[in-house]
mmCIF file of C-alpha atoms (C1' of nucleotides) in Angstrom:
data_model
loop_
_atom_site.group_PDB
_atom_site.id
_atom_site.type_symbol
_atom_site.label_atom_id
_atom_site.label_comp_id
_atom_site.label_asym_id
_atom_site.label_seq_id
_atom_site.Cartn_x
_atom_site.Cartn_y
_atom_site.Cartn_z
ATOM 1 C CA MET A 1 -45.589 -25.747 -70.692
ATOM 2 C CA ASP A 2 -45.184 -24.516 -67.140
ATOM 3 C CA LYS A 3 -42.481 -26.778 -65.895
ATOM 4 C CA PHE A 4 -41.097 -27.884 -62.585
ATOM 5 C CA LYS A 5 -43.935 -27.902 -60.142
ATOM 6 C CA ASP A 6 -42.826 -28.853 -56.646
ATOM 7 C CA LEU A 7 -42.419 -32.533 -55.912
ATOM 8 C CA ASP A 8 -44.017 -33.589 -52.628
ATOM 9 C CA PRO A 9 -40.963 -34.069 -50.428
ATOM 10 C CA LEU A 10 -42.677 -36.855 -48.550
ATOM 11 C CA LEU A 11 -42.833 -38.916 -51.691
ATOM 12 C CA HIS A 12 -39.593 -37.723 -53.243
ATOM 13 C CA SER A 13 -37.565 -40.124 -51.163
ATOM 14 C CA GLN A 14 -36.418 -43.425 -52.560
ATOM 15 C CA LEU A 15 -37.590 -45.559 -49.674
ATOM 16 C CA ARG A 16 -40.906 -43.823 -49.038
ATOM 17 C CA LEU A 17 -41.663 -43.865 -52.752
ATOM 18 C CA ALA A 18 -40.939 -47.589 -52.867
ATOM 19 C CA VAL A 19 -43.184 -48.214 -49.889
ATOM 20 C CA VAL A 20 -46.077 -46.284 -51.386
ATOM 21 C CA SER A 21 -45.550 -47.918 -54.775
ATOM 22 C CA LEU A 22 -45.628 -51.306 -53.110
ATOM 23 C CA LEU A 23 -48.704 -50.543 -51.033
ATOM 24 C CA LEU A 24 -50.551 -49.431 -54.150
ATOM 25 C CA SER A 25 -50.341 -52.944 -55.524
ATOM 26 C CA VAL A 26 -51.582 -54.832 -52.478
ATOM 27 C CA GLU A 27 -54.489 -54.737 -50.053
ATOM 28 C CA SER A 28 -52.072 -54.353 -47.154
ATOM 29 C CA ALA A 29 -48.539 -55.348 -46.282
ATOM 30 C CA GLU A 30 -46.610 -56.417 -43.225
ATOM 31 C CA PHE A 31 -43.487 -54.700 -41.949
ATOM 32 C CA VAL A 32 -41.236 -57.646 -42.710
ATOM 33 C CA PHE A 33 -42.640 -58.009 -46.215
ATOM 34 C CA ILE A 34 -42.037 -54.333 -46.997
ATOM 35 C CA LYS A 35 -38.569 -54.587 -45.508
ATOM 36 C CA GLU A 36 -37.693 -57.486 -47.770
ATOM 37 C CA LYS A 37 -39.215 -56.022 -50.922
ATOM 38 C CA THR A 38 -37.513 -52.679 -50.483
ATOM 39 C CA GLY A 39 -34.241 -53.928 -49.066
ATOM 40 C CA ALA A 40 -34.434 -51.327 -46.314
ATOM 41 C CA THR A 41 -33.014 -51.728 -42.830
ATOM 42 C CA ALA A 42 -35.608 -52.098 -40.083
ATOM 43 C CA GLY A 43 -34.613 -48.817 -38.458
ATOM 44 C CA ASN A 44 -34.854 -46.791 -41.602
ATOM 45 C CA LEU A 45 -38.133 -48.421 -42.565
ATOM 46 C CA SER A 46 -39.598 -47.773 -39.130
ATOM 47 C CA VAL A 47 -38.777 -44.067 -39.396
ATOM 48 C CA GLN A 48 -40.097 -43.699 -42.948
ATOM 49 C CA LEU A 49 -43.314 -45.571 -42.191
ATOM 50 C CA ASP A 50 -43.880 -43.217 -39.265
ATOM 51 C CA LYS A 51 -43.519 -40.242 -41.570
ATOM 52 C CA LEU A 52 -45.998 -41.634 -44.072
ATOM 53 C CA ASN A 53 -48.346 -42.431 -41.241
ATOM 54 C CA THR A 54 -48.052 -38.981 -39.675
ATOM 55 C CA ALA A 55 -48.784 -37.459 -43.086
ATOM 56 C CA GLY A 56 -51.871 -39.630 -43.372
ATOM 57 C CA TYR A 57 -50.573 -41.373 -46.490
ATOM 58 C CA ILE A 58 -50.744 -44.793 -44.862
ATOM 59 C CA ILE A 59 -52.330 -46.315 -41.806
ATOM 60 C CA ILE A 60 -50.343 -48.549 -39.520
ATOM 61 C CA GLU A 61 -51.981 -51.234 -37.452
ATOM 62 C CA LYS A 62 -50.207 -53.045 -34.665
ATOM 63 C CA SER A 63 -51.339 -56.470 -33.635
ATOM 64 C CA PHE A 64 -49.883 -59.915 -33.050
ATOM 65 C CA LYS A 65 -49.226 -62.846 -35.326
ATOM 66 C CA GLY A 66 -49.377 -65.653 -32.775
ATOM 67 C CA LYS A 67 -47.153 -64.272 -30.083
ATOM 68 C CA LYS A 68 -45.041 -61.968 -32.244
ATOM 69 C CA PRO A 69 -45.742 -58.323 -32.906
ATOM 70 C CA LEU A 70 -47.149 -57.563 -36.319
ATOM 71 C CA THR A 71 -47.135 -54.198 -38.030
ATOM 72 C CA THR A 72 -49.479 -53.958 -40.991
ATOM 73 C CA CYS A 73 -49.608 -51.040 -43.416
ATOM 74 C CA LYS A 74 -52.235 -49.897 -45.841
ATOM 75 C CA ILE A 75 -52.300 -46.932 -48.167
ATOM 76 C CA THR A 76 -55.011 -44.315 -47.696
ATOM 77 C CA LYS A 77 -57.013 -42.307 -50.207
ATOM 78 C CA LYS A 78 -54.859 -39.334 -49.301
ATOM 79 C CA GLY A 79 -51.755 -41.394 -50.056
ATOM 80 C CA ILE A 80 -53.102 -42.526 -53.403
ATOM 81 C CA ASP A 81 -54.007 -38.972 -54.382
ATOM 82 C CA ALA A 82 -50.617 -37.646 -53.324
ATOM 83 C CA PHE A 83 -48.875 -40.353 -55.303
ATOM 84 C CA GLU A 84 -50.903 -39.616 -58.410
ATOM 85 C CA GLN A 85 -50.164 -35.917 -58.205
ATOM 86 C CA TYR A 86 -46.504 -36.669 -57.574
ATOM 87 C CA VAL A 87 -46.342 -38.753 -60.744
ATOM 88 C CA ILE A 88 -48.059 -36.024 -62.771
ATOM 89 C CA ASN A 89 -45.587 -33.442 -61.510
ATOM 90 C CA LEU A 90 -42.607 -35.720 -61.911
ATOM 91 C CA LYS A 91 -43.426 -36.319 -65.540
ATOM 92 C CA GLN A 92 -42.802 -32.651 -66.241
ATOM 93 C CA TYR A 93 -39.213 -33.317 -65.270
ATOM 94 C CA ILE A 94 -38.656 -36.545 -67.133
ATOM 95 C CA ASN A 95 -40.715 -36.159 -70.308
ATOM 96 C CA LYS A 96 -39.044 -33.151 -71.950
ATOM 97 C CA MET B 1 -40.489 -57.677 -62.222
ATOM 98 C CA ASP B 2 -37.467 -56.899 -60.068
ATOM 99 C CA LYS B 3 -38.489 -53.612 -58.589
ATOM 100 C CA PHE B 4 -36.865 -50.698 -56.886
ATOM 101 C CA LYS B 5 -33.394 -50.345 -58.349
ATOM 102 C CA ASP B 6 -31.423 -47.554 -56.722
ATOM 103 C CA LEU B 7 -32.100 -44.053 -57.921
ATOM 104 C CA ASP B 8 -28.943 -42.050 -58.617
ATOM 105 C CA PRO B 9 -28.883 -39.687 -55.622
ATOM 106 C CA LEU B 10 -27.314 -36.977 -57.718
ATOM 107 C CA LEU B 11 -30.377 -36.853 -59.898
ATOM 108 C CA HIS B 12 -32.944 -37.667 -57.236
ATOM 109 C CA SER B 13 -33.025 -34.072 -56.051
ATOM 110 C CA GLN B 14 -35.703 -31.711 -57.220
ATOM 111 C CA LEU B 15 -33.402 -28.895 -58.192
ATOM 112 C CA ARG B 16 -30.665 -30.965 -59.813
ATOM 113 C CA LEU B 17 -33.269 -32.944 -61.734
ATOM 114 C CA ALA B 18 -34.849 -29.713 -62.959
ATOM 115 C CA VAL B 19 -31.450 -28.396 -64.038
ATOM 116 C CA VAL B 20 -30.602 -31.549 -65.966
ATOM 117 C CA SER B 21 -34.070 -31.697 -67.493
ATOM 118 C CA LEU B 22 -33.695 -28.112 -68.612
ATOM 119 C CA LEU B 23 -30.206 -28.597 -70.009
ATOM 120 C CA LEU B 24 -31.418 -31.563 -72.039
ATOM 121 C CA SER B 25 -33.671 -29.268 -74.031
ATOM 122 C CA VAL B 26 -31.144 -26.569 -74.878
ATOM 123 C CA GLU B 27 -27.666 -26.289 -76.347
ATOM 124 C CA SER B 28 -26.489 -24.492 -73.222
ATOM 125 C CA ALA B 29 -27.941 -22.241 -70.536
ATOM 126 C CA GLU B 30 -26.780 -19.312 -68.449
ATOM 127 C CA PHE B 31 -26.868 -19.243 -64.654
ATOM 128 C CA VAL B 32 -29.523 -16.548 -64.510
ATOM 129 C CA PHE B 33 -31.724 -18.346 -67.027
ATOM 130 C CA ILE B 34 -31.574 -21.592 -65.041
ATOM 131 C CA LYS B 35 -32.243 -19.679 -61.858
ATOM 132 C CA GLU B 36 -35.384 -18.136 -63.322
ATOM 133 C CA LYS B 37 -36.684 -21.322 -64.917
ATOM 134 C CA THR B 38 -36.208 -23.404 -61.799
ATOM 135 C CA GLY B 39 -37.134 -20.718 -59.256
ATOM 136 C CA ALA B 40 -34.055 -21.612 -57.222
ATOM 137 C CA THR B 41 -32.137 -19.175 -55.072
ATOM 138 C CA ALA B 42 -28.696 -18.255 -56.385
ATOM 139 C CA GLY B 43 -26.930 -19.904 -53.464
ATOM 140 C CA ASN B 44 -28.736 -23.178 -53.789
ATOM 141 C CA LEU B 45 -28.268 -23.209 -57.550
ATOM 142 C CA SER B 46 -24.572 -22.488 -57.225
ATOM 143 C CA VAL B 47 -24.115 -25.445 -54.881
ATOM 144 C CA GLN B 48 -26.169 -27.841 -56.992
ATOM 145 C CA LEU B 49 -24.448 -26.850 -60.227
ATOM 146 C CA ASP B 50 -21.112 -27.529 -58.546
ATOM 147 C CA LYS B 51 -22.272 -31.021 -57.619
ATOM 148 C CA LEU B 52 -23.420 -31.790 -61.146
ATOM 149 C CA ASN B 53 -20.154 -30.417 -62.459
ATOM 150 C CA THR B 54 -18.046 -32.427 -60.028
ATOM 151 C CA ALA B 55 -19.932 -35.551 -61.057
ATOM 152 C CA GLY B 56 -19.203 -34.778 -64.698
ATOM 153 C CA TYR B 57 -22.886 -34.490 -65.543
ATOM 154 C CA ILE B 58 -22.520 -30.917 -66.761
ATOM 155 C CA ILE B 59 -19.699 -28.592 -67.740
ATOM 156 C CA ILE B 60 -19.558 -25.073 -66.419
ATOM 157 C CA GLU B 61 -17.855 -22.297 -68.299
ATOM 158 C CA LYS B 62 -17.105 -18.933 -66.780
ATOM 159 C CA SER B 63 -16.710 -15.900 -68.991
ATOM 160 C CA PHE B 64 -18.023 -12.342 -69.231
ATOM 161 C CA LYS B 65 -21.053 -10.838 -70.845
ATOM 162 C CA GLY B 66 -19.820 -7.289 -71.369
ATOM 163 C CA LYS B 67 -18.353 -6.531 -67.967
ATOM 164 C CA LYS B 68 -20.484 -8.913 -65.958
ATOM 165 C CA PRO B 69 -19.546 -12.453 -65.027
ATOM 166 C CA LEU B 70 -21.317 -15.129 -67.019
ATOM 167 C CA THR B 71 -21.708 -18.759 -66.014
ATOM 168 C CA THR B 72 -22.774 -21.074 -68.808
ATOM 169 C CA CYS B 73 -23.795 -24.717 -68.354
ATOM 170 C CA LYS B 74 -24.036 -27.591 -70.750
ATOM 171 C CA ILE B 75 -24.989 -31.197 -70.193
ATOM 172 C CA THR B 76 -22.418 -33.905 -70.958
ATOM 173 C CA LYS B 77 -22.797 -37.363 -72.463
ATOM 174 C CA LYS B 78 -22.314 -38.770 -68.992
ATOM 175 C CA GLY B 79 -25.126 -36.561 -67.732
ATOM 176 C CA ILE B 80 -27.457 -37.637 -70.514
ATOM 177 C CA ASP B 81 -26.726 -41.301 -69.866
ATOM 178 C CA ALA B 82 -27.252 -40.919 -66.140
ATOM 179 C CA PHE B 83 -30.547 -39.153 -66.709
ATOM 180 C CA GLU B 84 -31.778 -41.861 -69.056
ATOM 181 C CA GLN B 85 -30.905 -44.594 -66.597
ATOM 182 C CA TYR B 86 -32.516 -42.627 -63.786
ATOM 183 C CA VAL B 87 -35.755 -42.398 -65.757
ATOM 184 C CA ILE B 88 -35.711 -46.130 -66.498
ATOM 185 C CA ASN B 89 -35.231 -46.934 -62.823
ATOM 186 C CA LEU B 90 -37.756 -44.389 -61.668
ATOM 187 C CA LYS B 91 -40.411 -45.895 -63.880
ATOM 188 C CA GLN B 92 -40.256 -49.077 -61.830
ATOM 189 C CA TYR B 93 -41.546 -47.014 -58.938
ATOM 190 C CA ILE B 94 -44.249 -45.078 -60.700
ATOM 191 C CA ASN B 95 -45.680 -47.539 -63.257
ATOM 192 C CA LYS B 96 -47.125 -50.238 -61.050
ATOM 193 C "C1'" DT C 1 -31.088 -71.885 -19.240
ATOM 194 C "C1'" DT C 2 -28.051 -69.184 -22.053
ATOM 195 C "C1'" DT C 3 -27.943 -67.920 -26.697
ATOM 196 C "C1'" DT C 4 -29.947 -66.539 -30.882
ATOM 197 C "C1'" DT C 5 -33.545 -64.843 -33.571
ATOM 198 C "C1'" DT C 6 -37.583 -62.010 -34.542
ATOM 199 C "C1'" DG C 7 -39.811 -57.732 -34.923
ATOM 200 C "C1'" DG C 8 -39.378 -53.934 -34.256
ATOM 201 C "C1'" DT C 9 -38.111 -48.662 -31.853
ATOM 202 C "C1'" DT C 10 -35.072 -45.053 -30.407
ATOM 203 C "C1'" DT C 11 -31.091 -42.381 -30.671
ATOM 204 C "C1'" DA C 12 -26.948 -40.823 -32.868
ATOM 205 C "C1'" DT C 13 -24.412 -39.630 -36.978
ATOM 206 C "C1'" DA C 14 -23.699 -38.476 -41.739
ATOM 207 C "C1'" DA C 15 -25.261 -36.274 -45.686
ATOM 208 C "C1'" DA C 16 -28.178 -33.113 -48.151
ATOM 209 C "C1'" DA C 17 -30.833 -29.132 -49.022
ATOM 210 C "C1'" DT C 18 -31.515 -24.552 -48.168
ATOM 211 C "C1'" DA C 19 -30.956 -19.946 -46.540
ATOM 212 C "C1'" DA C 20 -28.293 -16.217 -45.018
ATOM 213 C "C1'" DA C 21 -24.368 -13.621 -45.393
ATOM 214 C "C1'" DC C 22 -20.807 -12.082 -48.075
ATOM 215 C "C1'" DT C 23 -17.738 -10.721 -52.295
ATOM 216 C "C1'" DA C 24 -16.680 -8.286 -56.298
ATOM 217 C "C1'" DC C 25 -17.870 -5.803 -59.247
ATOM 218 C "C1'" DT C 26 -21.275 -2.417 -62.311
ATOM 219 C "C1'" DT C 27 -24.820 0.794 -62.915
ATOM 220 C "C1'" DT C 28 -27.531 4.559 -61.495
ATOM 221 C "C1'" DA C 29 -28.597 8.551 -58.927
ATOM 222 C "C1'" DT C 30 -26.892 12.791 -56.329
ATOM 223 C "C1'" DA D 1 -16.877 12.105 -57.636
ATOM 224 C "C1'" DT D 2 -19.312 9.417 -54.505
ATOM 225 C "C1'" DA D 3 -22.853 7.013 -52.252
ATOM 226 C "C1'" DA D 4 -26.607 3.779 -53.017
ATOM 227 C "C1'" DA D 5 -28.539 0.086 -55.343
ATOM 228 C "C1'" DG D 6 -28.339 -3.743 -58.473
ATOM 229 C "C1'" DT D 7 -26.122 -7.925 -60.715
ATOM 230 C "C1'" DA D 8 -23.981 -12.310 -60.667
ATOM 231 C "C1'" DG D 9 -22.611 -15.100 -58.320
ATOM 232 C "C1'" DT D 10 -19.796 -17.831 -53.989
ATOM 233 C "C1'" DT D 11 -19.113 -19.232 -49.305
ATOM 234 C "C1'" DT D 12 -20.566 -20.446 -44.893
ATOM 235 C "C1'" DA D 13 -23.960 -21.664 -41.564
ATOM 236 C "C1'" DT D 14 -28.239 -23.790 -40.373
ATOM 237 C "C1'" DT D 15 -31.921 -26.837 -40.866
ATOM 238 C "C1'" DT D 16 -33.727 -30.959 -42.550
ATOM 239 C "C1'" DT D 17 -33.365 -35.599 -44.077
ATOM 240 C "C1'" DA D 18 -31.645 -40.081 -44.538
ATOM 241 C "C1'" DT D 19 -29.316 -43.681 -42.639
ATOM 242 C "C1'" DA D 20 -26.983 -46.518 -39.425
ATOM 243 C "C1'" DA D 21 -26.010 -48.115 -35.000
ATOM 244 C "C1'" DA D 22 -27.565 -49.326 -30.661
ATOM 245 C "C1'" DC D 23 -31.057 -50.929 -28.105
ATOM 246 C "C1'" DC D 24 -35.421 -53.521 -26.236
ATOM 247 C "C1'" DA D 25 -38.867 -57.143 -25.290
ATOM 248 C "C1'" DA D 26 -40.414 -61.371 -26.268
ATOM 249 C "C1'" DA D 27 -40.010 -65.885 -28.514
ATOM 250 C "C1'" DA D 28 -37.659 -69.792 -30.267
ATOM 251 C "C1'" DA D 29 -33.770 -72.717 -30.460
ATOM 252 C "C1'" DA D 30 -29.713 -74.982 -28.621
#
DNA sequence: TTTTTTGGTTTATAAAATAAACTACTTTAT
DNA sequence: ATAAAGTAGTTTATTTTATAAACCAAAAAA
């Protein structure tokens, strides 16, 4: 067993992993919803969503809900693939 | 399902997780052996072993092999428990 | 109409990971 | 015997990351 393959640093972060995990289970999610589900602060979430977006793991769409700004996130194929590989690699660490 | 419990930051680090994972499968391990198995640099490994030691997750014993210094590591009960809890929590992120 | 709330972003600070430099020998080659 | 190279690490400095604090614009409430 060739152990300890590198863990994608973009996913090996508690908050970003939670976001991706969450997005895997829904069609799309709004900023405020993700914030509540993860318990993150808005600032931290904003930064981490940007990173996932820049990496192409999620897409972020900005619109308006009535008159208020609305940020909607959706996982991409690239994000799903990265997550799946991350889980495969991670299991080498946690299943002896 | 109440998701996303905090992940012990001491274990949520690629290198420290690899070290603990490795130590779980052996009685004890020498510095050089851990270094080779994890692919870490000596400096990084030294720092991360100190952190695990300070947290009481491992014990570090310094002796000599012939005339050369020898650093031997062993996981503690506390380390095993922390790892098991970490895995339980982590699974909430990776098993949708 | 001022005050508060909503939905964020930007910037600053703290913490972590990593690499580079260094120490203290030991072994090998000259 | 001595210089050069290797071993087994530690310490310090640098980069990266995570997080928090401060801020902004608009909307809703008082």
